[in-house]
Coordinates of C-alpha atoms in Angstrom, one line a residue:
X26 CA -16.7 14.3 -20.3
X27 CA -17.9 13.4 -24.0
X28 CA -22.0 14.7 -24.0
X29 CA -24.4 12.2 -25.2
X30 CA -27.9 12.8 -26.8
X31 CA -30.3 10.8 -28.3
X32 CA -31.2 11.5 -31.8
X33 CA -34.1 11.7 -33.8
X34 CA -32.2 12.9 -36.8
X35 CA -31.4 10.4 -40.0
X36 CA -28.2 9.3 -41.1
X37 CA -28.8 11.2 -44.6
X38 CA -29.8 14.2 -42.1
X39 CA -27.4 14.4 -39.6
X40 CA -24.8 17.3 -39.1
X41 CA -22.1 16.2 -37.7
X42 CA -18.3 16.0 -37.9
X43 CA -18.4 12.3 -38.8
X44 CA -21.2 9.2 -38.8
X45 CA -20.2 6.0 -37.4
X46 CA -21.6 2.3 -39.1
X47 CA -21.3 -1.2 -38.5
X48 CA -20.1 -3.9 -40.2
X49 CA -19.2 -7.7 -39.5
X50 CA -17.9 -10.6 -40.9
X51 CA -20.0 -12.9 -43.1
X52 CA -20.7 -16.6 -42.2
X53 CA -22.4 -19.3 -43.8
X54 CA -23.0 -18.7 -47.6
X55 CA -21.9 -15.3 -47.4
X56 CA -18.6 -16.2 -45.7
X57 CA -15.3 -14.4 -46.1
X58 CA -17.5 -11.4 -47.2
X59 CA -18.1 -8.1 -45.2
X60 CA -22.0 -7.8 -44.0
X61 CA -23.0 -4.3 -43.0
X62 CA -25.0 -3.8 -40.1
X63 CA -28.8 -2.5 -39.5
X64 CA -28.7 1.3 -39.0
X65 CA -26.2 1.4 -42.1
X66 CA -29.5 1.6 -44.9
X67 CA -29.0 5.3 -45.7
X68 CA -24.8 5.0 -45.9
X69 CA -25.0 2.6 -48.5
X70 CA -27.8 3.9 -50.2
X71 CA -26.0 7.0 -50.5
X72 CA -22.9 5.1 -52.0
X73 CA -25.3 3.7 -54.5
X74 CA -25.3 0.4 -52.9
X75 CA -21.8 -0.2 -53.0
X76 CA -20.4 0.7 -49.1
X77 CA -19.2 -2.9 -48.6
X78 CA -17.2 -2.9 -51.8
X79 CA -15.6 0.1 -51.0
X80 CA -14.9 -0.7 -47.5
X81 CA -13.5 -4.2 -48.8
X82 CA -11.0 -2.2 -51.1
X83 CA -9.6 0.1 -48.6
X84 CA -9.1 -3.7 -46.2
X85 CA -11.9 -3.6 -44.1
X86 CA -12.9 -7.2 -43.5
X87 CA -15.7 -6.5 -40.3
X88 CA -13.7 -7.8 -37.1
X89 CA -13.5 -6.7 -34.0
X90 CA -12.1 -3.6 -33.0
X91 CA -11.1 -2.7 -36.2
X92 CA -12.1 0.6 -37.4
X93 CA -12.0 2.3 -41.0
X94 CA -12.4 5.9 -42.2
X95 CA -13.2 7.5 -45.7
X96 CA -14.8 10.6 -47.0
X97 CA -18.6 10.8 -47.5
X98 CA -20.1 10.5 -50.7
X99 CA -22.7 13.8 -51.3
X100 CA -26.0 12.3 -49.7
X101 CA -24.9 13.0 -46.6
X102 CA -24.1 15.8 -44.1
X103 CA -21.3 14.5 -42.8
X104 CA -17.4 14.6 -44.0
X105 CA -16.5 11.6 -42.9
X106 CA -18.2 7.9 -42.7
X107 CA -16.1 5.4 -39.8
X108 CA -17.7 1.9 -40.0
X109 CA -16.5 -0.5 -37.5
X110 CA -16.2 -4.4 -36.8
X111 CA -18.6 -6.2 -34.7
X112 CA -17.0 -9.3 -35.1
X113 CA -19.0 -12.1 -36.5
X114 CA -22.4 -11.6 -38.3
X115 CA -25.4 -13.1 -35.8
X116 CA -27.1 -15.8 -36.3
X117 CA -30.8 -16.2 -37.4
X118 CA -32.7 -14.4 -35.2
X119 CA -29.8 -13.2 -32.9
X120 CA -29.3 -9.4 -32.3
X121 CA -25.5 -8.3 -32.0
X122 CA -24.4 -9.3 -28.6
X123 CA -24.3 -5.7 -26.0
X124 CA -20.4 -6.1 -26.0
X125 CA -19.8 -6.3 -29.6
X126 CA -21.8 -3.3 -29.6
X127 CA -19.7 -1.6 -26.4
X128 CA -16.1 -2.1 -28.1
X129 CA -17.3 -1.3 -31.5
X130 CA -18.9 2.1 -30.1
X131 CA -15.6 2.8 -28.0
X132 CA -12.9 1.6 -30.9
X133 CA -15.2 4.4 -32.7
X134 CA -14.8 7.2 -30.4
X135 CA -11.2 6.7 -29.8
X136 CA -11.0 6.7 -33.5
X137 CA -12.7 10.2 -34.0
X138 CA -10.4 12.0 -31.1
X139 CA -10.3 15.8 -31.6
X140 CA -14.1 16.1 -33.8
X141 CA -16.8 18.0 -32.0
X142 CA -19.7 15.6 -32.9
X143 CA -20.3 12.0 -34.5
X144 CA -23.5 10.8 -34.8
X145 CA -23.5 6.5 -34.1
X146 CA -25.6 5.0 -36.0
X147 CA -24.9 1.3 -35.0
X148 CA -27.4 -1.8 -34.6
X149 CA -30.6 -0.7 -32.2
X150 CA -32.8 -2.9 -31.4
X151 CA -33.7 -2.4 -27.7
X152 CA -33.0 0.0 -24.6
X153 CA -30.2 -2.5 -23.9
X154 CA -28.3 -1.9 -26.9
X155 CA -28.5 2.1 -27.2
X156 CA -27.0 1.4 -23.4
X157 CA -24.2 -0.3 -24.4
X158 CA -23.6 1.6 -27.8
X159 CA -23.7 5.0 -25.4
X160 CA -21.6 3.4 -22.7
X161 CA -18.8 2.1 -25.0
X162 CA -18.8 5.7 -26.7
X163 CA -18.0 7.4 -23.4
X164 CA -15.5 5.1 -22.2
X165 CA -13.5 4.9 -25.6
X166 CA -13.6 8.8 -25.4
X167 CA -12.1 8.4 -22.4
X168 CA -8.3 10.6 -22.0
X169 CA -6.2 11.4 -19.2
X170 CA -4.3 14.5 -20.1
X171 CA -4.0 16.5 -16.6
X172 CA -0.1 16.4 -16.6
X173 CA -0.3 16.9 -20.5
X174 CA 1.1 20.0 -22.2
X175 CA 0.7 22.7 -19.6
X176 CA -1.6 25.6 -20.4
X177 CA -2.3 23.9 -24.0
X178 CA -3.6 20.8 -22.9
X179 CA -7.0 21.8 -23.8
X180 CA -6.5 21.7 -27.4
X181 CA -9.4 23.3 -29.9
X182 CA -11.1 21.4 -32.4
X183 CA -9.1 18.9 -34.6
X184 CA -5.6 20.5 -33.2
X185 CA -2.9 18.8 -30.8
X186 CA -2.0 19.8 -27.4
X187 CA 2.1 20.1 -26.4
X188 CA 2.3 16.5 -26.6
X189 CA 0.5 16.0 -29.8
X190 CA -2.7 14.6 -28.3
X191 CA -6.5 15.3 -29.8
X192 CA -9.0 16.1 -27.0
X193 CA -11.8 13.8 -26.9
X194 CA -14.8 13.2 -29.1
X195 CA -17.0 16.1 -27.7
X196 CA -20.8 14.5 -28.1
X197 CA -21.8 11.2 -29.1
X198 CA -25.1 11.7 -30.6
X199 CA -26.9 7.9 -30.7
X200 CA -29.5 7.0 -34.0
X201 CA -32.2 5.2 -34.2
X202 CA -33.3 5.5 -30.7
X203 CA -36.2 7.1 -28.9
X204 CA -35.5 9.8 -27.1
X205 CA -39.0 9.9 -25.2
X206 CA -39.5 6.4 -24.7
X207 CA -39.0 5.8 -20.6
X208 CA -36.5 2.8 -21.3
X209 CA -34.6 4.8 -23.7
X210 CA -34.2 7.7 -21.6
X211 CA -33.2 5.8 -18.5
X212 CA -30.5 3.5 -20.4
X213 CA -29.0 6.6 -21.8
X214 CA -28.9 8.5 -17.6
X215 CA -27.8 5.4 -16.4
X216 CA -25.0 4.9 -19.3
X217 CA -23.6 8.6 -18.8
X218 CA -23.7 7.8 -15.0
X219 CA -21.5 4.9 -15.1
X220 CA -19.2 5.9 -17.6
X221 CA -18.5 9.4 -15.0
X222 CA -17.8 7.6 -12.4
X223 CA -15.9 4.7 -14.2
X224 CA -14.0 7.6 -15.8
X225 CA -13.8 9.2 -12.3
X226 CA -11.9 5.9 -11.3
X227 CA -9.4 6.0 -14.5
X228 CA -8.4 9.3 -13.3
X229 CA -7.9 8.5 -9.5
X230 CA -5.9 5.2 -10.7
X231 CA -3.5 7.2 -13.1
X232 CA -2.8 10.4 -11.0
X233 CA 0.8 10.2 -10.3
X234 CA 0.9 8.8 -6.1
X235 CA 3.0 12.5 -5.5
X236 CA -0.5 13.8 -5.8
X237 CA -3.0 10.8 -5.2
X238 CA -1.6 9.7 -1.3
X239 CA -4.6 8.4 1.3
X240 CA -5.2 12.0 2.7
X241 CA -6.0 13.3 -0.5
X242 CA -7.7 10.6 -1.6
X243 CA -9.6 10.3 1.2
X244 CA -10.7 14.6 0.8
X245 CA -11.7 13.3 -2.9
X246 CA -13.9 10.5 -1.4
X247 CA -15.4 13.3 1.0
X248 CA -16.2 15.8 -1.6
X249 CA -18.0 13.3 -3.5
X250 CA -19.8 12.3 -0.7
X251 CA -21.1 16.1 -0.3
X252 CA -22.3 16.2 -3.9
X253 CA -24.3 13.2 -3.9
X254 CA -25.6 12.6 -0.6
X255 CA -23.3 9.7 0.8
X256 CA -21.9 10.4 4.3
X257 CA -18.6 9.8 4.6
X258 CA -16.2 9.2 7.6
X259 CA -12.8 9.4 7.7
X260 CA -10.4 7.4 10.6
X261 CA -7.0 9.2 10.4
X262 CA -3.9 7.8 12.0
X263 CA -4.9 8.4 15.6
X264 CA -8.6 7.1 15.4
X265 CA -6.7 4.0 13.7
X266 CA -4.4 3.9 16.6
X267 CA -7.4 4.2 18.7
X268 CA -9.5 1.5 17.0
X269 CA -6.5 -1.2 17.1
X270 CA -6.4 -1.1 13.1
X271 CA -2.8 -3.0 13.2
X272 CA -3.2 -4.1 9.4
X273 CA -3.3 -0.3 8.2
X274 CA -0.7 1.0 10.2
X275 CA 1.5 -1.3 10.0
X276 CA 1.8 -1.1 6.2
X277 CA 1.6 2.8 6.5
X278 CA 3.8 3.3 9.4
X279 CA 7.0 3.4 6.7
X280 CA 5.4 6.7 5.1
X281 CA 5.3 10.2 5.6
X282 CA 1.8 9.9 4.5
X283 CA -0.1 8.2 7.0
X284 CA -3.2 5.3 6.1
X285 CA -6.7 6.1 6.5
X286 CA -9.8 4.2 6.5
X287 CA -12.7 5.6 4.2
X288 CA -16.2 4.6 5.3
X289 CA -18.7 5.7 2.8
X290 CA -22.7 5.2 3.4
X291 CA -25.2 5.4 0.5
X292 CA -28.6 4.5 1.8
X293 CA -32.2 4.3 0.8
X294 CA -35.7 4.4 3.0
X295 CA -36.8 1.3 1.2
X296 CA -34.0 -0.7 0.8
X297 CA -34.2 -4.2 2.5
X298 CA -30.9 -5.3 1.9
X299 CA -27.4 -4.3 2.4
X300 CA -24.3 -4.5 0.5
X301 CA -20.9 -3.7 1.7
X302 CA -18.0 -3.2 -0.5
X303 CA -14.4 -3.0 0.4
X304 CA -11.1 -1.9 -1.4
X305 CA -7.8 -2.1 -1.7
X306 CA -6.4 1.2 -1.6
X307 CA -2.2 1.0 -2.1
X308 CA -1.4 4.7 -3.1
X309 CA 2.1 3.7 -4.0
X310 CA 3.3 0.3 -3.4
X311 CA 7.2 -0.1 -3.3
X312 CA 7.0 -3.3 -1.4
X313 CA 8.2 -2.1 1.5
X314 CA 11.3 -3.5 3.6
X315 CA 10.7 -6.3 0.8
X316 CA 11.1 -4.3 -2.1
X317 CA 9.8 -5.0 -5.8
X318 CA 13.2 -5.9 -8.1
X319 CA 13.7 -2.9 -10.7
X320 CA 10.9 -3.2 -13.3
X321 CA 8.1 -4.2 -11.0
X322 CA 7.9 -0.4 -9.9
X323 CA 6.7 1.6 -12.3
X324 CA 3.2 1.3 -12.7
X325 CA 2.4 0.5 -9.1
X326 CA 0.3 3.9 -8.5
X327 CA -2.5 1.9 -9.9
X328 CA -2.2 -0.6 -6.4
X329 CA -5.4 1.7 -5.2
X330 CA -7.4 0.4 -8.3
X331 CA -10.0 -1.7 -6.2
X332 CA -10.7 1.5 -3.4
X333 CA -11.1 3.4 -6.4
X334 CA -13.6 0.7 -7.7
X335 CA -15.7 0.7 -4.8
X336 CA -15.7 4.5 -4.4
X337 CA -17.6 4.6 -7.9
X338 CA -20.0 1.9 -7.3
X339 CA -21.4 3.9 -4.4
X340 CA -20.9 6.9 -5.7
X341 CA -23.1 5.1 -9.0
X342 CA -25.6 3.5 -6.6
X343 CA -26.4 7.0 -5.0
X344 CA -26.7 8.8 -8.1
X345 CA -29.2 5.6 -9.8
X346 CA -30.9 5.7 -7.0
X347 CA -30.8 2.0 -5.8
X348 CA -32.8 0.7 -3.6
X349 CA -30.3 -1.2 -1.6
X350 CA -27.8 0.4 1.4
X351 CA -24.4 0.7 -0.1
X352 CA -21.5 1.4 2.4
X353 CA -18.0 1.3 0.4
X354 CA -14.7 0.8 2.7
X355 CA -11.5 2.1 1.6
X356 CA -8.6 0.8 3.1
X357 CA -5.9 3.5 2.2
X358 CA -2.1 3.4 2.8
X359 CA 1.3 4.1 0.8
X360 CA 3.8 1.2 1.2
X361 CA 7.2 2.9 1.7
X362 CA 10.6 1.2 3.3
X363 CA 12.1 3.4 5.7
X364 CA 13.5 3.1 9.5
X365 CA 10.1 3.0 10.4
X366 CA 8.4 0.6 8.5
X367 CA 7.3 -2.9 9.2
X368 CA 9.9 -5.6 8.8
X369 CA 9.9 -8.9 7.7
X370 CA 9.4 -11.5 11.0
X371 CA 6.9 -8.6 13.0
X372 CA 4.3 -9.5 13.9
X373 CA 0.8 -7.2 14.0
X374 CA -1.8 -7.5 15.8
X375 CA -5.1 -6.7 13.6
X376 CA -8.1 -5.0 14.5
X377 CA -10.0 -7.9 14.3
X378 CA -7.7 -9.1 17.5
X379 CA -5.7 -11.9 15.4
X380 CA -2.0 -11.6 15.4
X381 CA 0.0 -11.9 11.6
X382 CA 3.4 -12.4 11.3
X383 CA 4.5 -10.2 8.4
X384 CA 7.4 -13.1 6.2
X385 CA 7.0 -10.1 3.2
X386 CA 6.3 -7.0 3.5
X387 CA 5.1 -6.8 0.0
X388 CA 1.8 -8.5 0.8
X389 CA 0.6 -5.9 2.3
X390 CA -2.6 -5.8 0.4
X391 CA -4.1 -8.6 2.7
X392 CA -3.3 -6.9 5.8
X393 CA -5.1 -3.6 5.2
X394 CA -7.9 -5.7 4.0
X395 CA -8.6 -7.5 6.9
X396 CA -8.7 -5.0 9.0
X397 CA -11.5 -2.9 6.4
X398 CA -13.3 -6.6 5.8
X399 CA -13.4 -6.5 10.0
X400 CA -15.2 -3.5 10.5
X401 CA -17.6 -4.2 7.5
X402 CA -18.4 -7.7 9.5
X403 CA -19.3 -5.6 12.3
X404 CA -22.0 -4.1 10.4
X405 CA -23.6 -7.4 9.3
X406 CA -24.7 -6.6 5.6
X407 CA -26.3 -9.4 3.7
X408 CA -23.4 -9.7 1.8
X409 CA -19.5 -8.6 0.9
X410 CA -17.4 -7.9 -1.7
X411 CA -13.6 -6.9 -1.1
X412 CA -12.2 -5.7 -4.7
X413 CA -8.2 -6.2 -4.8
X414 CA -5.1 -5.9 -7.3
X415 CA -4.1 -8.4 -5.1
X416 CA -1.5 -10.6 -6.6
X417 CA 1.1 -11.2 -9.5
X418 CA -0.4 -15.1 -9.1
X419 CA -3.8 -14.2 -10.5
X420 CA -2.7 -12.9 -13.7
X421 CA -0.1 -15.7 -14.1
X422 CA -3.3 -17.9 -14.0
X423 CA -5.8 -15.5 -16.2
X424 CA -3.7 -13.1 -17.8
X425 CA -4.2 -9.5 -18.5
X426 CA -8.3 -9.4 -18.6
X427 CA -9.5 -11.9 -16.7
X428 CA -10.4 -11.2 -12.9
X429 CA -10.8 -14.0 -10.5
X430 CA -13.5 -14.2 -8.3
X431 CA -13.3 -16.5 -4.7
X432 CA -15.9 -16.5 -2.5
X433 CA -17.2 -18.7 1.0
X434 CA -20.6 -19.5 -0.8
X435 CA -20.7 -21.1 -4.5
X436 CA -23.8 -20.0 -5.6
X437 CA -22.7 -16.2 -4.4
X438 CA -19.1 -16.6 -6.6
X439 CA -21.5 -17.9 -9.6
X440 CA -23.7 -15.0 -9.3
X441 CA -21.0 -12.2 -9.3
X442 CA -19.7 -14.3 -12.4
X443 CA -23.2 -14.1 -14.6
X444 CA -23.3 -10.6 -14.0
X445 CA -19.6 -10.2 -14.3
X446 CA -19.8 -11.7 -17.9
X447 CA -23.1 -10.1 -18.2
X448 CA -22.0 -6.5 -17.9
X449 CA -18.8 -7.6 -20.1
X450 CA -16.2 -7.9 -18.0
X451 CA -14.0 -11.2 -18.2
X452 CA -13.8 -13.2 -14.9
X453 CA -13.9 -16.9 -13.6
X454 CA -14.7 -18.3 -10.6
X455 CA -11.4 -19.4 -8.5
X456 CA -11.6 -22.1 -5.7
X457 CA -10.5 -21.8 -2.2
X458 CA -8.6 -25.0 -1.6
X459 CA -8.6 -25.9 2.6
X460 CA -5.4 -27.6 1.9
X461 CA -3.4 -24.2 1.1
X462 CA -4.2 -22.7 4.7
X463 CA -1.6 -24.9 6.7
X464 CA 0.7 -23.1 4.7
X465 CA 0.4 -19.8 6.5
X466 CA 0.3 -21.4 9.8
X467 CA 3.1 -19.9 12.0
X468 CA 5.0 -20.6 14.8
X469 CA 4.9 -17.5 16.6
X470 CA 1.2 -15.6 15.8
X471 CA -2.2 -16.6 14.9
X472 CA -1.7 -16.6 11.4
X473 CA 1.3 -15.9 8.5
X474 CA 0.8 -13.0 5.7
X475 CA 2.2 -15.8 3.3
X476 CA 1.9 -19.2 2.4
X477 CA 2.7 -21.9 -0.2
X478 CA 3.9 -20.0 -3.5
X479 CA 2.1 -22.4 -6.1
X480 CA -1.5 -21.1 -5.7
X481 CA -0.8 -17.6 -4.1
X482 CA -3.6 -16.1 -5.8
X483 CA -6.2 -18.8 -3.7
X484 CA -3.6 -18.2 -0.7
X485 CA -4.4 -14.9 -0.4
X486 CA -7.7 -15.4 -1.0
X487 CA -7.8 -18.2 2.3
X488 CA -6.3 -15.0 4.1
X489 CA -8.9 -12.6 3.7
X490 CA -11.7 -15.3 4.5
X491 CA -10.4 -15.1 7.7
X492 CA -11.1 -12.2 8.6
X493 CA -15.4 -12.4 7.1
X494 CA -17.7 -12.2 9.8
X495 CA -19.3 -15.6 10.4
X496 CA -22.7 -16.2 8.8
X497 CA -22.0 -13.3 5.5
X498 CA -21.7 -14.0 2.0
X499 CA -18.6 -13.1 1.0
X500 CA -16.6 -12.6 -2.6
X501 CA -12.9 -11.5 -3.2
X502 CA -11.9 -10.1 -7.1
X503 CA -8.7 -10.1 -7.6
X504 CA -8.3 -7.5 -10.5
X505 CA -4.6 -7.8 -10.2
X506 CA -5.0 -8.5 -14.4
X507 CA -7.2 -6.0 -16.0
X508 CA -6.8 -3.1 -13.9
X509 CA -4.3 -1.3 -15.4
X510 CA -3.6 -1.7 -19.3
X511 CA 0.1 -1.5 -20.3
X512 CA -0.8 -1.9 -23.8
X513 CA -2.2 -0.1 -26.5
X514 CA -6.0 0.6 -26.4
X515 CA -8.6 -1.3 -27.5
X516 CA -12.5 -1.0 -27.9
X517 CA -13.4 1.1 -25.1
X518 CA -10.1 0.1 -22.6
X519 CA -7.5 2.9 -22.9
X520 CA -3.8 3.1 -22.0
X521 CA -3.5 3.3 -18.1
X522 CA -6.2 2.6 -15.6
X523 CA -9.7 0.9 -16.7
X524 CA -12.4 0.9 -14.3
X525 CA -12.3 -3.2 -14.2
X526 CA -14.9 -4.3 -11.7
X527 CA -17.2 -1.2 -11.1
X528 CA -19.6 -2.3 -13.9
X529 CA -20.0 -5.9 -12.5
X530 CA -20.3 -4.1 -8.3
X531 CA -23.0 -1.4 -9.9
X532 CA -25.2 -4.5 -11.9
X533 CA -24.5 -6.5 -8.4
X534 CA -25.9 -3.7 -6.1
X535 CA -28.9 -3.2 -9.0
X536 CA -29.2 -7.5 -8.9
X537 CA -29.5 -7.0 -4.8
X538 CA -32.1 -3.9 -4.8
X539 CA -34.1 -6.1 -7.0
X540 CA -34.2 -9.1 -5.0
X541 CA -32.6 -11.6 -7.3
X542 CA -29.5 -12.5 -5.2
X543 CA -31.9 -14.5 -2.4

């Protein structure tokens, strides 16, 4: 991954392969006009005063996300100067908010694909901000190129590989920070930290499903667990056949790869709480017997994007060192129709002991859910969080980068949505509505994998709660939106799989080792 460091050099003095700036849009009297940002003193002093007017002429105008390049004047050591938007100029007495600073830092870096080295020299004025500014830098570098252009997909400096793609910005080197100040220093380890493991996550959630399937997902869950310390247990189909996991099979049991259930255990001599985490992990998800209509196929590798979630968060917590237990659940399976796989009207009995009748095999999320949210119960933990691209509902209702969040306790939902919004990642709090559970009453089991269609984001949501131990907090993100980008990339979110909810789970398992959740 991109290296970070954390400068003492000027921006006169730096030698690098480019310098990054920031710039925003005027307000008040100096609206309409371009405002560059603190850390920018030496750029514009070496463009005699006149970097704003230049950067107007070539269309620069300071908003978000956009990014503009042009040669250095002499006074500096660097070829190139990018400046990018932050979006709106503060107001008096306000610092540039720690996302502005994320996207600006990433839009950057994904800008200045194939250099060796940019220094950042964007607005610093606390720990928090050289955090953000490192964190954005090493997501926007951020490029998944393992299937790319065979033994050239390692392309040197400033060249293509086979397909015509730059490798990544090689080290972010951050200004105006302090490299021996203890703040400093620990926002920049726990910055590369993250960004590893959310980049870890991209990579799991855009390997093609002929190579990501549970088994070898599962042996990249226990390898990780080696390096850092996390023990790791793996239930393969006859410990699942064993244990009465009915959810898991019966969504597997139409594949040639068989489900597995990933327990993973980070834990810490002091901590006094515990917080379990359980994902979604759809390898491939066809839709079974009820299979997705041509279109709906394509990108459906990325169904495993909330195991992959949790899998970082613990693998984060171990290597932060969090003083709170962390024990991540995978619930993996491929979803395949074949002579063998669950049909629509059967009716499985769970592992919690419940009988579903399945009325579509294509919500099959649910039911490998509930069995993983089961077992966790069994553990008692102070709290739960199950992490889901659960359903085509919740981005009908938030779109493409909203998450909703659902939960059994109100404050707990509120919570998860101040650090949610806190760590930058877009969510709102979804209701559970008592009157949508009739609709999943059936007449032959306990209870239907479907219910009314208006609301079947909260439906499924009512589904899962079912399955909570009584007496445990409990939350449900849906990520079914942001976590897998179709588009082109922005700020620090590429093309493919983003990492959505493994910022807001680490801050949540930091929030819990403090104490602050109760």
């Amino acid at each position: 991954m991109t290296a970070l460091t954390l400068s003492t050099a000027g921006a006169a003095t730096l030698r690098a392969d480019a310098l990054v700036v920031g710039v925003a849009k005027g307000s008040g009297s100096k609206a309409g006009s371009l405002v560059l940002a603190p850390g920018s003193e030496a750029v514009d002093k070496a463009f005699d005063g006149k970097l704003a007017t230049v950067l107007e002429a070539l269309g620069a105008a300071g908003a978000e996300g956009e990014a503009t390049k042009l040669p250095a004047p002499a006074g500096l050591k660097v070829p190139v100067v990018v400046a990018v938007g932050l979006g709106p100029v503060p107001q008096k007495d306000e610092a540039y908010g720690t996302e502005a600073l994320r996207r600006a830092a990433g839009s950057a870096a994904r800008a200045l694909a194939g250099s060796k080295k940019a220094g950042f020299a964007l607005p610093v004025a606390s720990a928090e901000d050289a955090e953000a500014i490192a964190e954005g830098a090493l997501l926007g570098a951020y490029a998944f190129t393992a299937y790319q252009g065979g033994e050239d997909k390692v392309a040197p400096k400033g060249k293509k590989n086979g397909n015509g793609v730059k490798p990544p910005l090689g080290e972010v080197a951050l200004l105006g920070t302090k490299p021996r100040d203890k703040a400093f220093k620990a926002a920049a380890e726990r910055a590369v930290a993250l960004a590893e493991e959310i980049n870890r996550t991209r990579d799991l959630i855009n390997t093609p499903p002929n190579d990501l399937y549970p088994e070898s997902f599962a042996a990249v869950a226990t390898a990780a667990g080696k390096e850092h310390g996390i023990k790791v247990q793996v239930l393969d189909e006859k410990a699942l056949v064993k244990g009465g996991f009915g959810g898991l099979l019966g969504v597997g049991q139409g594949s040639t790869h068989g489900p597995r259930l990933v327990k993973l255990a980070y834990t810490h001599p002091k901590a006094e709480k515990t917080l379990a985490l359980v994902g979604k992990g759809i390898t491939y998800d066809s839709g079974g017997i009820s299979l997705k209509p041509a279109g709906h196929n394509e990108t459906m590798k990325c169904d495993m994007s909330g195991a992959a979630a949790v899998f970082a968060a613990v693998v984060a917590a171990s290597r932060l060192g969090l003083q709170v237990n962390v024990t991540g659940w995978l619930a993996l399976a491929e979803n395949m129709p074949s002579g063998n796989a669950t049909r629509p009207g059967d009716v499985l009995r769970m592992y919690s002991g419940k009988t579903v009748e399945v009325l579509n095999t294509d919500a099959e999320g649910r039911l490998v859910l509930a069995d993983a949210l089961t077992r966790a119960s069994e553990e008692n933990p102070d709290a739960i969080v199950d992490v889901a691209t659960l359903t085509g509902a919740m981005v009908l209702a938030l779109g493409n980068r909203t998450f909703g969040i659902m939960a059994n306790d109100d404050a707990f939902r509120t919570s998860i949505h101040e650090i949610a919004e806190e760590v930058g990642e877009a969510s709102w709090p979804m209701p559970l509505p008592a009157d949508l559970r009739k609709g999943m009453d059936s007449p032959t089991a306990d209870i239907a994998n479907m219910g009314e269609r208006m609301g079947g984001g909260l439906v499924a949501g009512l589904f899962l709660q079912e399955f909570v131990g009584e007496g445990i907090a409990w939350a449900h993100l849906d990520i079914a939106g942001p976590a897998f980008h179709e588009g082109a990339p922005y700020g620090y979110t590429p093309k493919g799989g983003t990492g959505s909810a493994v910022r807001t789970l680490v801050r949540l398992a930091e929030r819990t080792a403090a104490g602050d959740l109760g």
